[in-house]
Coordinates of C-alpha atoms in Angstrom, one line a residue:
M1 CA 0.4 0.0 0.1
S2 CA 1.2 3.6 -0.8
K3 CA 1.9 5.6 2.3
T4 CA 1.5 9.2 2.8
P5 CA 3.2 11.2 5.3
K6 CA 2.1 11.0 9.0
Q7 CA -0.4 13.6 10.1
G8 CA -1.4 14.6 13.7
L9 CA -3.0 13.1 16.2
F10 CA -5.6 15.5 17.0
D11 CA -5.9 16.5 13.4
I12 CA -6.8 13.2 12.4
S13 CA -9.1 12.7 16.0
M14 CA -11.2 16.1 14.7
V15 CA -11.6 14.9 11.3
C16 CA -13.1 11.5 12.4
L17 CA -15.1 13.3 15.2
R18 CA -16.6 15.3 12.8
L19 CA -17.4 12.4 10.5
G20 CA -18.8 10.9 13.6
C21 CA -21.1 14.2 13.8
I22 CA -22.5 14.1 10.1
G23 CA -22.6 10.5 9.5
F24 CA -26.2 9.6 8.7
G25 CA -27.5 7.3 5.7
G26 CA -26.3 4.4 7.0
I27 CA -23.2 2.2 6.0
A28 CA -23.7 3.4 2.5
G29 CA -23.9 6.9 3.5
M30 CA -21.0 6.9 5.8
V31 CA -18.8 5.1 3.4
S32 CA -19.5 8.2 0.9
L33 CA -18.9 10.9 3.4
I34 CA -15.6 8.8 4.6
E35 CA -14.9 9.0 1.0
S36 CA -15.3 12.4 0.2
E37 CA -13.6 13.7 3.3
I38 CA -10.9 11.6 3.8
V39 CA -9.7 9.9 0.1
S40 CA -11.0 13.0 -2.0
K41 CA -10.3 15.8 -0.1
R42 CA -7.7 14.7 2.4
R43 CA -6.0 12.1 0.4
W44 CA -5.3 9.8 3.4
I45 CA -5.4 6.8 1.4
S46 CA -5.8 6.2 -2.3
R47 CA -9.2 5.5 -3.7
D48 CA -8.2 1.8 -4.8
E49 CA -6.8 0.9 -1.2
Y50 CA -10.3 2.6 0.1
L51 CA -12.3 0.1 -1.6
D52 CA -10.2 -2.8 -0.5
A53 CA -10.7 -1.3 2.9
V54 CA -14.6 -1.5 2.3
S55 CA -14.9 -4.7 0.9
A56 CA -13.0 -6.3 3.6
A57 CA -15.1 -4.7 6.0
N58 CA -18.1 -5.8 4.2
L59 CA -16.5 -9.4 4.6
I60 CA -15.6 -9.4 8.1
P61 CA -18.0 -8.9 11.2
G62 CA -18.2 -5.3 13.3
P63 CA -19.4 -2.3 12.2
N64 CA -18.2 -1.8 8.9
S65 CA -18.1 2.0 9.4
V66 CA -16.0 2.0 12.5
E67 CA -13.8 -0.7 11.0
I68 CA -13.0 1.6 7.8
I69 CA -12.8 4.8 9.5
M70 CA -10.2 2.9 12.2
H71 CA -8.2 1.8 9.2
C72 CA -8.3 4.7 7.3
A73 CA -6.8 7.1 10.2
H74 CA -4.2 3.9 11.0
E75 CA -2.8 4.5 7.6
K76 CA -2.5 8.2 8.4
G77 CA -1.1 8.0 11.7
G78 CA -0.1 5.0 12.8
K79 CA -1.7 2.8 15.9
P80 CA -2.6 5.9 18.4
A81 CA -4.5 7.3 15.5
L82 CA -6.4 4.2 15.0
V83 CA -7.5 4.2 18.7
A84 CA -7.9 8.0 18.9
G85 CA -10.1 8.0 15.2
G86 CA -12.2 5.3 16.5
L87 CA -13.2 6.5 19.9
C88 CA -13.8 10.3 18.4
Y89 CA -15.5 8.6 15.9
I90 CA -18.3 6.5 18.1
L91 CA -18.3 9.3 20.8
P92 CA -21.2 11.5 19.2
S93 CA -23.6 8.9 18.4
M94 CA -22.9 7.3 22.0
V95 CA -23.7 10.9 23.7
I96 CA -26.6 11.8 21.5
C97 CA -28.2 8.2 22.1
L98 CA -27.3 8.4 26.0
L99 CA -29.2 11.6 25.7
W100 CA -32.3 10.0 23.8
A101 CA -31.9 7.3 26.4
V102 CA -32.7 9.8 29.5
L103 CA -35.1 11.6 27.7
Y104 CA -37.1 8.4 26.8
T105 CA -37.5 7.4 30.5
Q106 CA -38.3 11.2 31.3
Y107 CA -40.9 11.5 28.8
G108 CA -41.8 7.7 27.4
H109 CA -41.0 8.6 23.6
L110 CA -37.9 9.8 21.6
P111 CA -37.7 13.7 20.7
A112 CA -39.3 14.6 17.6
V113 CA -36.2 15.5 15.3
Q114 CA -38.1 14.1 12.3
P115 CA -38.3 17.5 10.6
F116 CA -34.6 17.9 10.6
L117 CA -34.3 14.4 9.4
Y118 CA -36.5 15.1 6.4
G119 CA -34.0 17.0 4.3
I120 CA -30.9 15.0 5.9
A121 CA -32.1 11.7 3.7
P122 CA -32.1 13.4 0.0
A123 CA -29.1 15.3 0.7
T124 CA -27.6 12.0 1.8
I125 CA -28.5 10.3 -1.2
A126 CA -26.7 12.8 -3.5
V127 CA -24.1 12.1 -1.6
I128 CA -23.9 8.3 -2.0
I129 CA -24.4 8.8 -5.9
K130 CA -21.7 11.1 -6.1
A131 CA -19.5 7.8 -4.6
V132 CA -21.0 5.2 -6.7
F133 CA -19.4 7.3 -9.6
K134 CA -16.4 7.8 -8.1
L135 CA -15.5 4.4 -6.8
S136 CA -17.0 2.7 -10.2
G137 CA -13.7 3.8 -12.0
S138 CA -11.6 2.1 -9.7
I139 CA -13.3 -1.2 -10.1
G140 CA -11.8 -1.9 -13.5
R141 CA -13.2 -2.4 -16.6
R142 CA -13.0 -6.3 -16.5
P143 CA -16.2 -7.9 -18.1
H144 CA -16.5 -10.3 -15.5
I145 CA -16.3 -8.0 -12.5
I146 CA -19.0 -5.6 -14.6
F147 CA -21.2 -8.5 -15.1
L148 CA -21.2 -9.8 -11.4
S149 CA -21.5 -6.4 -10.0
V150 CA -24.8 -6.2 -12.2
L151 CA -26.0 -9.5 -10.6
V152 CA -24.9 -7.9 -7.1
L153 CA -27.1 -4.9 -7.7
A154 CA -30.2 -6.7 -9.0
G155 CA -29.9 -9.4 -6.2
A156 CA -29.8 -6.2 -3.7
L157 CA -32.8 -4.8 -4.9
C158 CA -34.5 -8.2 -5.0
G159 CA -33.9 -8.7 -1.2
I160 CA -31.2 -11.0 -1.1
N161 CA -28.7 -10.7 1.8
E162 CA -25.8 -8.6 0.8
V163 CA -23.5 -10.5 2.8
A164 CA -24.4 -13.8 0.9
L165 CA -24.6 -11.5 -2.5
L166 CA -20.8 -10.6 -1.8
F167 CA -19.1 -13.7 -0.6
I168 CA -20.7 -15.5 -3.8
A169 CA -19.6 -12.6 -6.3
A170 CA -16.3 -12.7 -5.1
I171 CA -15.9 -16.5 -4.7
A172 CA -17.4 -17.0 -8.4
G173 CA -15.1 -13.9 -9.6
A174 CA -11.9 -15.7 -8.2
L175 CA -12.8 -19.2 -9.2
F176 CA -13.8 -17.7 -12.8
I177 CA -9.9 -16.2 -13.2
N178 CA -8.5 -19.1 -11.5
R179 CA -10.4 -21.9 -12.9
K180 CA -7.7 -24.8 -11.7
K181 CA -7.6 -23.4 -8.6
F182 CA -9.7 -23.5 -5.4
Y183 CA -9.4 -21.2 -2.4
S184 CA -12.2 -21.3 0.7
I185 CA -12.8 -18.2 2.4
F186 CA -14.9 -18.5 5.5
P187 CA -16.6 -15.7 7.8
A188 CA -14.9 -15.2 11.2
P189 CA -16.1 -18.0 13.7
F190 CA -18.8 -17.4 16.3
L191 CA -17.9 -16.1 19.5
F192 CA -19.4 -18.4 22.5
V193 CA -19.4 -17.0 25.6
N194 CA -20.9 -18.7 28.9
A195 CA -20.8 -15.4 31.2
S196 CA -21.2 -14.7 35.1
S197 CA -24.1 -12.7 36.0
P198 CA -22.2 -9.7 37.2
G199 CA -20.5 -9.5 33.5
K200 CA -23.6 -10.7 31.3
L201 CA -24.3 -7.6 30.0
F202 CA -20.9 -6.7 28.7
F203 CA -20.4 -10.2 27.6
I204 CA -23.6 -10.2 25.7
F205 CA -22.6 -7.0 23.8
L206 CA -19.2 -8.2 23.2
K207 CA -20.4 -11.5 21.4
I208 CA -23.1 -9.5 19.5
G209 CA -20.2 -7.0 18.3
A210 CA -17.9 -9.9 17.7
I211 CA -20.1 -11.7 15.4
L212 CA -22.4 -8.8 13.8
Y213 CA -22.6 -9.3 9.7
G214 CA -25.1 -7.1 7.8
S215 CA -27.6 -4.2 8.6
G216 CA -29.6 -2.8 11.2
Y217 CA -32.0 -5.5 10.8
V218 CA -29.5 -8.2 11.8
L219 CA -28.6 -6.3 15.2
F220 CA -32.5 -6.3 16.2
A221 CA -32.8 -10.0 15.6
Y222 CA -29.3 -10.4 17.7
L223 CA -30.7 -8.0 20.5
D224 CA -33.9 -9.1 20.7
D225 CA -33.1 -13.0 21.1
A226 CA -30.3 -11.7 24.0
L227 CA -32.3 -9.1 25.7
V228 CA -36.1 -9.5 25.0
Q229 CA -36.6 -13.1 24.5
H230 CA -33.8 -14.9 26.6
N231 CA -33.1 -12.8 29.6
H232 CA -36.5 -10.2 29.7
W233 CA -34.8 -7.0 30.5
L234 CA -36.5 -4.8 27.3
T235 CA -39.8 -5.4 26.1
R236 CA -39.9 -5.4 22.5
Q237 CA -41.2 -2.0 22.2
Q238 CA -38.4 -0.6 23.9
L239 CA -35.8 -2.3 21.9
T240 CA -37.9 -0.9 18.6
D241 CA -37.3 2.4 20.1
A242 CA -33.7 1.7 21.2
I243 CA -32.9 0.7 17.5
S244 CA -35.2 4.1 16.1
A245 CA -32.3 5.9 18.5
G246 CA -29.6 4.5 16.5
Q247 CA -31.3 5.6 13.3
L248 CA -32.2 8.9 14.3
T249 CA -28.5 9.7 15.4
P250 CA -25.4 10.2 13.2
G251 CA -22.6 7.4 13.1
P252 CA -23.0 3.6 13.4
I253 CA -26.1 2.4 14.5
L254 CA -24.4 0.3 17.0
S255 CA -25.0 3.1 19.2
S256 CA -28.5 1.5 19.9
A257 CA -26.5 -0.2 22.8
T258 CA -26.0 2.8 24.4
F259 CA -29.6 3.4 24.7
A260 CA -30.5 -0.2 25.6
G261 CA -27.6 -0.4 27.8
Y262 CA -29.3 3.0 29.9
L263 CA -32.6 1.2 29.9
I264 CA -31.2 -1.7 31.7
Q265 CA -28.6 -0.9 34.0
G266 CA -28.6 3.3 33.6
T267 CA -25.7 5.3 32.9
A268 CA -22.9 2.5 33.9
G269 CA -24.6 -0.3 31.7
A270 CA -25.0 2.5 28.6
L271 CA -20.9 2.8 28.9
L272 CA -20.8 -0.8 29.2
A273 CA -22.5 -2.0 26.6
T274 CA -21.3 0.7 24.3
A275 CA -17.5 -0.4 25.2
A276 CA -18.3 -4.2 24.5
I277 CA -20.1 -3.9 21.5
F278 CA -17.2 -1.8 19.9
L279 CA -14.2 -3.4 21.2
P280 CA -14.2 -6.2 18.7
S281 CA -14.1 -3.8 16.0
F282 CA -10.7 -2.1 17.7
F283 CA -9.0 -5.4 17.6
I284 CA -10.2 -6.4 13.8
A285 CA -9.1 -2.8 12.8
F286 CA -5.6 -3.3 13.9
F287 CA -5.1 -6.3 11.6
L288 CA -6.9 -4.9 9.0
S289 CA -3.7 -3.4 7.2
R290 CA -1.9 -6.7 7.5
I291 CA -4.6 -8.8 6.3
L292 CA -4.9 -6.4 2.9
R293 CA -1.3 -6.6 2.7
F294 CA -1.3 -10.5 2.5
I295 CA -4.4 -10.3 0.1
N296 CA -1.7 -8.6 -2.5
R297 CA 0.5 -10.7 -2.1
H298 CA -1.8 -13.8 -3.5
K299 CA -3.1 -13.5 -6.8
M300 CA -6.4 -15.7 -6.1
L301 CA -7.0 -13.7 -2.9
R302 CA -6.4 -10.4 -4.7
D303 CA -9.1 -11.6 -7.6
F304 CA -11.1 -12.5 -4.6
L305 CA -10.8 -8.7 -3.2
D306 CA -11.1 -6.7 -6.8
V307 CA -14.7 -8.9 -7.5
A308 CA -15.5 -8.3 -4.1
N309 CA -14.7 -4.3 -4.5
G310 CA -17.1 -4.6 -7.7
A311 CA -19.8 -5.9 -5.8
S312 CA -19.3 -3.5 -2.7
V313 CA -19.9 -0.6 -5.1
A314 CA -23.4 -2.3 -6.6
L315 CA -24.5 -2.6 -2.5
I316 CA -23.7 1.3 -2.2
A317 CA -25.5 1.8 -5.2
A318 CA -28.6 -0.9 -4.2
V319 CA -28.9 1.4 -1.4
A320 CA -29.5 4.7 -3.2
L321 CA -31.8 3.2 -5.4
R322 CA -33.8 1.8 -2.3
M323 CA -34.3 5.1 -1.1
L324 CA -35.0 7.2 -4.4
P325 CA -38.9 6.0 -4.5
A326 CA -39.5 8.0 -0.8
V327 CA -37.7 10.9 -1.6
A328 CA -39.3 11.2 -5.1
M329 CA -42.9 10.9 -3.6
Q330 CA -43.0 14.8 -2.2
W331 CA -41.7 17.8 -3.9
Q332 CA -40.4 18.8 -1.0
T333 CA -37.8 16.0 -0.6
A334 CA -37.7 15.7 -4.5
L335 CA -36.5 19.3 -4.8
I336 CA -33.8 18.9 -1.6
F337 CA -32.7 15.9 -3.8
G338 CA -32.1 17.7 -7.1
L339 CA -30.4 20.7 -5.5
S340 CA -28.1 18.6 -3.9
L341 CA -27.3 16.6 -6.7
V342 CA -26.8 19.8 -8.5
V343 CA -24.6 21.3 -5.8
I344 CA -22.7 17.9 -5.2
F345 CA -21.6 17.1 -8.9
F346 CA -20.7 20.8 -9.9
T347 CA -19.0 22.7 -6.8
K348 CA -16.7 21.6 -4.3
I349 CA -18.8 22.0 -1.4
N350 CA -17.8 20.2 2.0
T351 CA -20.3 17.1 2.2
G352 CA -20.8 17.9 6.1
L353 CA -22.1 21.1 5.0
L354 CA -24.4 19.9 2.3
I355 CA -26.0 17.3 4.7
I356 CA -26.8 20.1 7.5
S357 CA -28.0 22.5 4.8
G358 CA -30.3 19.6 3.4
G359 CA -31.5 19.0 7.1
V360 CA -32.2 23.0 7.6
F361 CA -33.9 23.3 4.3
G362 CA -36.5 19.9 5.0
Y363 CA -37.2 21.6 8.7
L364 CA -38.0 25.0 6.7
L365 CA -39.8 23.3 4.4
C366 CA -42.0 21.2 7.0
L367 CA -42.8 24.3 8.2
L368 CA -44.7 25.3 5.3

């Protein structure tokens, strides 16, 4: 991997903190924002290296956006930057979800922030579309990669599991290129724990952080099994509200753990759950650079990752396509989307400013 000059720990931390404050749009939105702020604007790593990191994060357990941003911070500032960048990125979502939880216990419902989010979604879609155009130029023009990427896009739009699509496409592509070779790649093994009562909360969230693949719906299933069905710590409505809080909050949706932990054991539970669910991703991120270097030394693994890169871009495009119908249904959101698209393609506006402006514009339109 190409190396760029190291950057100060404070500067790296502030960039990651800022991304944590504006990171709406799920993993696709965050991948797009990180690409804009870290790859295109600051050039911490090349676009090819970034796509490798995105694909690798999709293929391993844990919160993808956290692993990606920690990898970028590590490449720019070393191990201290990895830790500082990860903590700063997680901090805003943890604090906001903790605030949501406090207000929820006081008033019995989440704060009404929907008017502000009204305009954030269309602006975020514009950011995602711009990222798809930029990243697609890095996947090459090999016909088999393009063909498999189109199939992945179609499969994602049909509701097929995205992680399964990514693995199947990457394996099929690698086998096609290396027709007489075979290399098996398996997801990380499940972590089984038999925790004692005092550490039960911590180990439940630690296990989820270590084995989580996929979207917020998968997170809901894991938390529902552990917190609602088996331990009866939360009702399903409380868990639904916890997931909603994570979706209303910038940054990773795993910040829902902060909300759920607070409902179970107060502030201590919130901090414990947050630390536990994100801890595995710190360990994974430490080894991500080594994994990518190892892959680059082996042709078949490199072929595997090349196809995975195309599939990753297709999955990001699928998110934007799934979000578009809801935006197009109302003239207000359609207007914000159209303006955001023009601005992001024809100006050098900061993506954070664009998303905040979309939120403010959406709020104003809601008042009409």
